[in-house]
Amino acid sequence: MNLSKKIKELINLEVDRQQRGLILIASENYCSAEVLAAMGSPLSNKYSEGYPGKRYYSGNEHIDQIERLAQQLALEMFNLKDKDWHANVQPHSGSSANLAVYLGVLKPGDKILAMDLAHGGHLTHGSPVNFSGKLFNFVHYGVDPKTNLIDYKAVEKIALKEKPKMIVCGATAYPRTIDFKKFGVIAKKSGAILVADISHIAGLIVAGVHPSPFPYADIVTSTTHKTLGGPRSAFIICRTELAKEIDKAIFPGLQGGPLENMIAAKALCFNHALTNDFKKIQTQTIKNARALATELIKRNYNLVSGGTDNHLLLLDLRPQKINGKQAADALETADIFTNANMIPFDPASPFAPSGLRLGTPALSTRGMKEKEMKLVAELIDKVLRNFGSTRITKKAKQEVTQLTKKFPLSAVR
Ligand SMILES: Cc1ncc(COP(=O)(O)O)c(C=O)c1O
């Protein structure tokens, strides 16, 4: 078998899937051609263990400039001054950024308060199957059973009782605004370091359509490939007092040589995030999520918390009598890509949870607007209402192709 040919063929098929399909996975997006080019550039050949000006290998003259630009732009995105804040742009992923933060400022076994995975938190926020839950003593807060909103009074009560060394706010499946200011007050009262993991909502924050965690959080972590629409990577911003610990935790603590091709791609992503074009996409992402929510509610779908303030929605499919996994599988056959998700207080198992998570970043980057969201809701409903009907799914798939053809990826990247 000619493997080069095979891999090329598979890449082309995947590009076709991304073009043909409706990507409604809340954590996915399309990055730009310049970001793709930087990721695939010969920067990948270089070893640059260490930090700009303090490398363990020679030949980093150009690499240092790239990394410094990325650090500078990371701060610029959030209007931060480098006398107060420090950016580390080396984390390979959101998970390694979070691990570096825990290991950098805490000791294994220390107590951390974070959002429960089952209520919208992330695996790295203390799930027992993740390094975080194995290495640290996590206690969790969740949402109110009636409203499905974070109950800040309850968070404060737990924080004052448990006295954690760190509080983590930020989520992976929470459709509502996060009140970082309130978390800041709770952290101060309980004497904890506040970490905001803004992986999902970083793009919305940079565009000013979601409140910022600065200056309330002491440390902010984020991925760069979700609403930010950049390369598959991450960064950390911390108060300058914590810079040494965070830098040491990333290198030599956790990682070896940084991926400078990815760091160049992050610089380009951050630069784009400062433009008006980016702001328009983020604004539209929220408008699209609201429109999709309205259209689904009209079709009798139950939304966790009754709607959305951000880029994602969580459907509770119990009234439809199908689970999230069955729904995601059925939609996939119609080229509609979503993910099964736990809902708060889910009586079902994590393998067949009751919820379906939908997000609008990718469709918004493609240029879709409210009018298209109505069609998307219609298509989702058609497939789910006729669960098991191959004929209807086939028809829906044709309609998906007709719709996505009008929004070619070549116009995005
Ligand atoms: C809130 C949050 N933090 C961290 C991560 C981990 O990011 P990665 O997949 O890059 O490790 C995710 C990814 O889903 C996330 O949603």
Coordinates of C-alpha atoms and ligand atoms in Angstrom, one line a residue:
M1 CA 0.0 0.0 0.0
N2 CA 1.3 3.5 -0.8
L3 CA 0.8 5.1 2.6
S4 CA 1.4 8.7 1.4
K5 CA -1.4 8.2 -1.1
K6 CA -3.7 6.6 1.5
I7 CA -3.1 9.4 4.0
K8 CA -3.7 12.0 1.4
E9 CA -6.9 10.3 0.3
L10 CA -8.1 10.2 4.0
I11 CA -7.2 13.8 4.5
N12 CA -9.2 14.7 1.4
L13 CA -12.2 12.7 2.6
E14 CA -12.1 14.4 6.0
V15 CA -11.9 17.8 4.3
D16 CA -14.9 16.8 2.3
R17 CA -16.8 15.7 5.4
Q18 CA -16.0 19.1 7.0
Q19 CA -17.3 20.9 3.9
R20 CA -20.4 18.7 3.4
G21 CA -21.4 18.5 7.0
L22 CA -23.1 20.7 9.5
I23 CA -20.5 21.0 12.3
L24 CA -22.5 21.6 15.5
I25 CA -19.9 20.3 17.9
A26 CA -19.5 23.2 20.4
S27 CA -15.7 22.8 20.7
E28 CA -14.9 22.7 17.0
N29 CA -14.3 25.4 14.5
Y30 CA -12.5 26.1 11.2
C31 CA -9.2 27.8 11.3
S32 CA -7.8 30.1 8.6
A33 CA -5.5 29.2 5.7
E34 CA -2.7 31.3 7.4
V35 CA -3.0 29.3 10.6
L36 CA -3.0 26.0 8.7
A37 CA 0.1 27.1 6.8
A38 CA 2.0 28.1 10.0
M39 CA 1.1 24.7 11.6
G40 CA 2.5 22.9 8.5
S41 CA 5.6 25.1 8.3
P42 CA 9.3 24.1 8.8
L43 CA 9.1 25.7 12.3
S44 CA 8.2 22.2 13.3
N45 CA 11.8 21.2 12.7
K46 CA 13.2 23.3 15.5
Y47 CA 14.0 22.4 19.1
S48 CA 13.7 25.4 21.4
E49 CA 13.5 24.0 25.0
G50 CA 13.3 26.9 27.4
Y51 CA 11.9 30.4 26.8
P52 CA 12.8 33.4 24.6
G53 CA 16.4 34.5 25.4
K54 CA 17.0 31.4 27.6
R55 CA 17.0 28.4 25.3
Y56 CA 18.9 25.1 25.6
Y57 CA 19.8 25.0 21.9
S58 CA 21.3 27.4 19.5
G59 CA 19.5 28.8 16.4
N60 CA 16.5 30.4 18.1
E61 CA 16.9 33.9 16.8
H62 CA 13.7 33.8 14.7
I63 CA 11.8 31.5 17.0
D64 CA 12.3 33.8 19.9
Q65 CA 10.8 36.7 18.0
I66 CA 7.8 34.5 17.1
E67 CA 7.2 33.4 20.6
R68 CA 7.5 36.9 22.0
L69 CA 5.0 38.2 19.4
A70 CA 2.5 35.4 20.5
Q71 CA 3.0 36.3 24.2
Q72 CA 2.5 40.0 23.5
L73 CA -0.7 39.4 21.4
A74 CA -2.1 37.0 24.0
L75 CA -2.0 39.9 26.5
E76 CA -3.3 42.4 23.9
M77 CA -6.4 40.3 23.2
F78 CA -7.5 40.9 26.8
N79 CA -6.1 44.5 27.1
L80 CA -3.6 43.4 29.7
K81 CA -0.3 45.2 30.6
D82 CA 2.9 43.1 30.8
K83 CA 3.9 44.7 34.1
D84 CA 0.8 43.0 35.7
W85 CA 0.3 39.9 33.6
H86 CA 2.4 37.2 32.0
A87 CA 1.5 34.9 29.1
N88 CA 2.9 31.4 28.5
V89 CA 2.0 30.3 25.0
Q90 CA 3.8 26.9 25.2
P91 CA 1.0 24.5 26.5
H92 CA 0.3 21.9 23.8
S93 CA -3.3 21.6 24.9
G94 CA -6.0 22.7 27.3
S95 CA -5.4 19.7 29.4
S96 CA -1.6 20.3 29.8
A97 CA -2.3 24.0 30.5
N98 CA -4.6 23.0 33.4
L99 CA -2.2 20.4 34.7
A100 CA 0.7 22.9 34.6
V101 CA -1.4 25.4 36.6
Y102 CA -2.3 22.8 39.3
L103 CA 1.3 21.5 39.5
G104 CA 2.8 25.0 39.3
V105 CA 1.0 26.6 42.3
L106 CA -0.2 23.7 44.4
K107 CA 1.2 20.4 45.7
P108 CA -0.4 17.0 44.9
G109 CA -3.1 16.3 47.4
D110 CA -4.1 20.0 47.8
K111 CA -7.8 20.8 47.7
I112 CA -9.4 22.4 44.6
L113 CA -13.0 23.4 44.2
A114 CA -14.3 23.1 40.6
M115 CA -17.5 22.5 38.6
D116 CA -18.7 18.9 38.5
L117 CA -18.2 17.2 35.2
A118 CA -21.8 15.9 35.3
H119 CA -23.0 19.6 35.6
G120 CA -20.9 21.0 32.8
G121 CA -17.3 21.0 34.1
H122 CA -14.3 19.5 32.3
L123 CA -12.5 16.2 32.8
T124 CA -9.4 18.1 33.9
H125 CA -11.5 19.8 36.6
G126 CA -11.1 16.8 38.9
S127 CA -12.8 13.8 37.3
P128 CA -11.6 10.6 39.0
V129 CA -10.6 9.1 35.7
N130 CA -8.4 12.1 34.9
F131 CA -4.9 13.0 36.3
S132 CA -6.5 16.0 38.0
G133 CA -8.8 13.8 40.1
K134 CA -6.1 11.3 40.8
L135 CA -3.4 13.9 41.9
F136 CA -5.5 16.5 43.7
N137 CA -8.3 16.5 46.3
F138 CA -11.2 17.9 44.3
V139 CA -14.5 19.0 45.7
H140 CA -17.2 20.1 43.3
Y141 CA -20.0 22.6 42.9
G142 CA -22.8 22.2 40.5
V143 CA -26.0 23.9 39.2
D144 CA -29.2 24.5 41.0
P145 CA -31.6 21.6 40.4
K146 CA -34.5 24.0 39.5
T147 CA -32.9 26.6 37.3
N148 CA -29.8 24.6 36.1
L149 CA -27.8 27.8 36.7
I150 CA -24.7 28.0 38.9
D151 CA -25.8 28.8 42.4
Y152 CA -23.2 31.2 43.5
K153 CA -24.5 31.2 47.1
A154 CA -24.0 27.5 47.2
V155 CA -20.5 27.8 45.7
E156 CA -19.6 30.3 48.4
K157 CA -21.0 28.0 51.1
I158 CA -18.8 25.1 49.9
A159 CA -15.8 27.3 49.5
L160 CA -16.1 28.7 53.1
K161 CA -16.6 25.2 54.5
E162 CA -13.9 23.4 52.4
K163 CA -11.3 26.2 52.3
P164 CA -9.8 25.0 49.0
K165 CA -6.4 26.3 48.0
M166 CA -7.8 26.9 44.5
I167 CA -11.2 27.5 42.8
V168 CA -11.6 26.7 39.2
C169 CA -14.4 28.3 37.2
G170 CA -15.2 27.7 33.6
A171 CA -17.0 24.9 31.9
T172 CA -17.4 22.7 28.9
A173 CA -21.1 22.3 28.7
Y174 CA -22.7 25.3 30.5
P175 CA -24.9 27.4 28.2
R176 CA -25.1 30.5 30.4
T177 CA -22.9 33.5 31.3
I178 CA -20.3 32.8 34.0
D179 CA -20.1 35.5 36.6
F180 CA -16.3 35.8 37.1
K181 CA -16.7 38.8 39.4
K182 CA -18.8 36.7 41.8
F183 CA -16.2 33.9 41.6
G184 CA -13.6 36.6 42.4
V185 CA -15.4 37.6 45.6
I186 CA -15.8 34.0 46.7
A187 CA -12.1 33.2 46.1
K188 CA -11.1 36.3 48.1
K189 CA -13.4 35.4 51.0
S190 CA -12.1 31.9 51.1
G191 CA -8.5 32.7 50.5
A192 CA -8.2 30.6 47.3
I193 CA -6.4 31.2 44.1
L194 CA -8.9 31.8 41.3
V195 CA -8.4 30.0 38.0
A196 CA -10.7 30.7 35.1
D197 CA -10.6 28.0 32.3
I198 CA -12.1 30.0 29.4
S199 CA -11.4 27.3 26.8
H200 CA -14.9 27.4 25.4
I201 CA -15.7 31.1 25.6
A202 CA -12.3 32.7 24.9
G203 CA -13.4 34.1 21.5
L204 CA -16.6 35.5 23.0
I205 CA -14.6 37.2 25.8
V206 CA -12.0 38.7 23.4
A207 CA -14.8 40.1 21.2
G208 CA -16.5 41.6 24.3
V209 CA -19.7 39.5 24.0
H210 CA -19.1 37.6 27.3
P211 CA -17.7 39.2 30.5
S212 CA -14.0 38.9 31.0
P213 CA -12.3 36.9 33.9
F214 CA -9.7 39.7 34.2
P215 CA -8.9 41.1 36.7
Y216 CA -10.8 38.7 39.0
A217 CA -8.9 35.5 38.2
D218 CA -5.3 35.1 39.2
I219 CA -4.7 32.6 36.4
V220 CA -6.6 32.1 33.1
T221 CA -6.2 29.0 30.9
S222 CA -7.6 28.5 27.5
T223 CA -7.5 26.4 24.4
T224 CA -7.1 28.2 21.1
H225 CA -9.2 26.0 18.8
K226 CA -12.8 26.5 20.0
T227 CA -14.5 29.9 19.8
L228 CA -11.1 31.4 19.2
G229 CA -10.9 29.5 15.9
G230 CA -7.2 29.0 15.9
P231 CA -4.8 26.0 16.0
R232 CA -5.4 23.0 18.3
S233 CA -3.4 24.3 21.2
A234 CA -3.6 26.4 24.4
F235 CA -2.1 29.2 26.5
I236 CA -2.0 30.4 30.1
I237 CA -2.1 34.0 31.4
C238 CA -1.2 34.6 35.1
R239 CA -0.4 37.5 37.4
T240 CA 3.3 38.4 37.1
E241 CA 3.9 37.2 40.7
L242 CA 3.0 33.6 39.5
A243 CA 4.9 33.7 36.2
K244 CA 8.0 31.9 37.5
E245 CA 5.9 29.0 38.9
I246 CA 3.8 28.7 35.8
D247 CA 6.7 28.8 33.4
K248 CA 8.6 26.2 35.4
A249 CA 5.6 23.9 35.5
I250 CA 5.3 23.9 31.7
F251 CA 9.1 23.6 31.1
P252 CA 10.9 21.7 32.5
G253 CA 8.0 20.4 34.6
L254 CA 5.6 19.0 32.1
Q255 CA 6.8 19.5 28.5
G256 CA 10.0 19.4 26.6
G257 CA 10.5 21.4 23.4
P258 CA 7.6 23.7 22.6
L259 CA 5.8 23.3 19.2
E260 CA 6.9 26.6 17.6
N261 CA 4.9 26.0 14.5
M262 CA 1.8 26.0 16.8
I263 CA 3.1 29.1 18.6
A264 CA 3.3 30.9 15.3
A265 CA -0.2 29.7 14.4
K266 CA -1.4 31.0 17.8
A267 CA 0.2 34.4 17.1
L268 CA -1.8 34.6 13.9
C269 CA -5.0 33.5 15.6
F270 CA -4.5 36.1 18.4
N271 CA -3.9 38.8 15.8
H272 CA -7.1 37.9 13.9
A273 CA -9.0 37.9 17.2
L274 CA -8.2 41.6 17.5
T275 CA -10.0 42.5 14.2
N276 CA -13.5 43.7 13.6
D277 CA -14.1 40.7 11.4
F278 CA -13.5 38.4 14.4
K279 CA -15.8 40.4 16.5
K280 CA -18.6 40.1 14.0
I281 CA -18.2 36.3 13.9
Q282 CA -18.4 36.1 17.7
T283 CA -21.5 38.3 17.8
Q284 CA -23.1 36.2 15.2
T285 CA -22.1 33.0 17.0
I286 CA -24.2 34.1 20.0
K287 CA -27.1 35.3 17.8
N288 CA -27.1 32.0 16.0
A289 CA -27.1 30.0 19.2
R290 CA -30.1 32.0 20.4
A291 CA -31.9 31.6 17.1
L292 CA -31.2 27.8 17.1
A293 CA -32.5 27.7 20.7
T294 CA -35.7 29.6 19.8
E295 CA -36.4 27.3 16.8
L296 CA -35.8 24.1 18.8
I297 CA -38.0 25.3 21.6
K298 CA -40.7 26.1 19.0
R299 CA -40.4 22.4 18.0
N300 CA -40.9 21.2 21.6
Y301 CA -37.3 20.6 22.6
N302 CA -36.3 21.0 26.2
L303 CA -33.2 23.1 26.7
V304 CA -31.2 22.8 29.9
S305 CA -31.6 26.2 31.7
G306 CA -34.3 27.1 29.1
G307 CA -31.9 28.7 26.6
T308 CA -28.5 30.0 26.0
D309 CA -26.3 33.1 26.6
N310 CA -23.3 31.8 24.8
H311 CA -22.3 29.6 21.8
L312 CA -23.8 26.3 23.0
L313 CA -27.0 24.7 23.9
L314 CA -27.8 21.5 25.8
L315 CA -30.9 19.6 24.8
D316 CA -32.6 17.3 27.3
L317 CA -33.9 14.6 25.1
R318 CA -35.9 12.6 27.7
P319 CA -39.3 13.9 26.4
Q320 CA -38.3 12.6 22.9
K321 CA -37.6 9.2 24.5
I322 CA -34.2 8.8 22.8
N323 CA -30.8 9.3 24.4
G324 CA -28.0 11.6 23.4
K325 CA -25.9 8.8 21.8
Q326 CA -28.8 7.6 19.7
A327 CA -29.6 11.2 18.6
A328 CA -25.9 12.0 17.8
D329 CA -25.6 8.7 15.8
A330 CA -28.8 9.4 13.9
L331 CA -27.8 13.0 13.1
E332 CA -24.4 11.8 11.9
T333 CA -25.9 9.7 9.2
A334 CA -27.5 12.9 7.9
D335 CA -24.1 14.7 8.1
I336 CA -25.1 16.7 11.1
F337 CA -22.3 16.4 13.7
T338 CA -23.1 16.9 17.4
N339 CA -22.1 15.2 20.7
A340 CA -24.0 13.2 23.3
N341 CA -23.6 14.9 26.7
M342 CA -24.7 14.4 30.3
I343 CA -27.3 16.8 31.6
P344 CA -27.2 18.0 35.2
F345 CA -28.7 15.3 37.5
D346 CA -28.8 12.9 34.6
P347 CA -30.4 9.7 35.6
A348 CA -28.8 7.9 32.6
S349 CA -25.3 6.6 32.2
P350 CA -22.4 8.7 30.7
F351 CA -22.3 6.2 27.8
A352 CA -25.9 6.9 26.8
P353 CA -26.6 10.2 28.5
S354 CA -29.9 12.1 28.2
G355 CA -28.4 15.2 26.6
L356 CA -27.2 16.4 23.2
R357 CA -24.7 19.4 23.1
L358 CA -24.9 21.8 20.1
G359 CA -22.7 24.7 19.3
T360 CA -22.6 27.4 16.7
P361 CA -18.9 28.5 16.3
A362 CA -18.2 26.5 13.2
L363 CA -21.4 27.4 11.3
S364 CA -20.9 31.0 12.2
T365 CA -17.3 31.0 11.0
R366 CA -18.7 29.6 7.7
G367 CA -21.0 32.7 7.4
M368 CA -24.3 31.1 8.4
K369 CA -26.9 33.4 10.1
E370 CA -30.3 33.2 11.8
K371 CA -32.0 32.3 8.6
E372 CA -29.8 29.2 8.3
M373 CA -30.3 28.3 12.0
K374 CA -34.0 27.9 11.3
L375 CA -33.2 25.4 8.6
V376 CA -30.7 23.6 10.9
A377 CA -33.3 23.3 13.6
E378 CA -35.8 21.9 11.0
L379 CA -33.3 19.3 9.8
I380 CA -32.4 18.3 13.4
D381 CA -36.0 17.9 14.2
K382 CA -36.8 16.0 11.1
V383 CA -34.1 13.4 11.9
L384 CA -34.9 13.1 15.6
R385 CA -38.7 13.1 15.1
N386 CA -38.4 10.3 12.6
F387 CA -35.8 8.4 14.5
G388 CA -35.0 5.1 12.7
S389 CA -36.4 6.2 9.3
T390 CA -33.6 5.7 6.7
R391 CA -35.7 7.5 4.1
I392 CA -36.1 10.7 6.1
T393 CA -32.4 10.6 7.1
K394 CA -31.3 10.3 3.5
K395 CA -33.5 13.2 2.5
A396 CA -32.2 15.3 5.4
K397 CA -28.6 14.5 4.3
Q398 CA -29.4 15.8 0.8
E399 CA -30.8 19.0 2.3
V400 CA -27.7 19.4 4.5
T401 CA -25.5 19.1 1.3
Q402 CA -27.6 21.7 -0.4
L403 CA -27.2 24.1 2.5
T404 CA -23.5 23.6 3.1
K405 CA -22.7 24.0 -0.6
K406 CA -23.8 27.6 -0.3
F407 CA -21.1 28.2 2.4
P408 CA -17.9 26.8 0.9
L409 CA -14.9 26.3 3.1
S410 CA -12.7 27.9 0.6
A411 CA -14.3 31.1 1.6
V412 CA -13.2 30.5 5.2
R413 CA -9.7 29.2 4.7
Ligands
LIG1 C1 -13.2 23.8 29.7 C2 -12.1 23.0 29.0 N1 -10.9 22.9 29.5 C3 -9.9 22.1 29.0 C4 -10.2 21.4 27.8 C5 -9.1 20.5 27.3 O1 -8.6 20.9 26.1 P1 -7.8 19.9 25.2 O2 -8.7 19.0 24.5 O3 -7.0 20.8 24.3 O4 -6.8 19.1 26.1 C6 -11.4 21.5 27.2 C7 -11.7 20.7 26.0 O5 -12.7 20.2 25.7 C8 -12.5 22.3 27.8 O6 -13.7 22.3 27.3

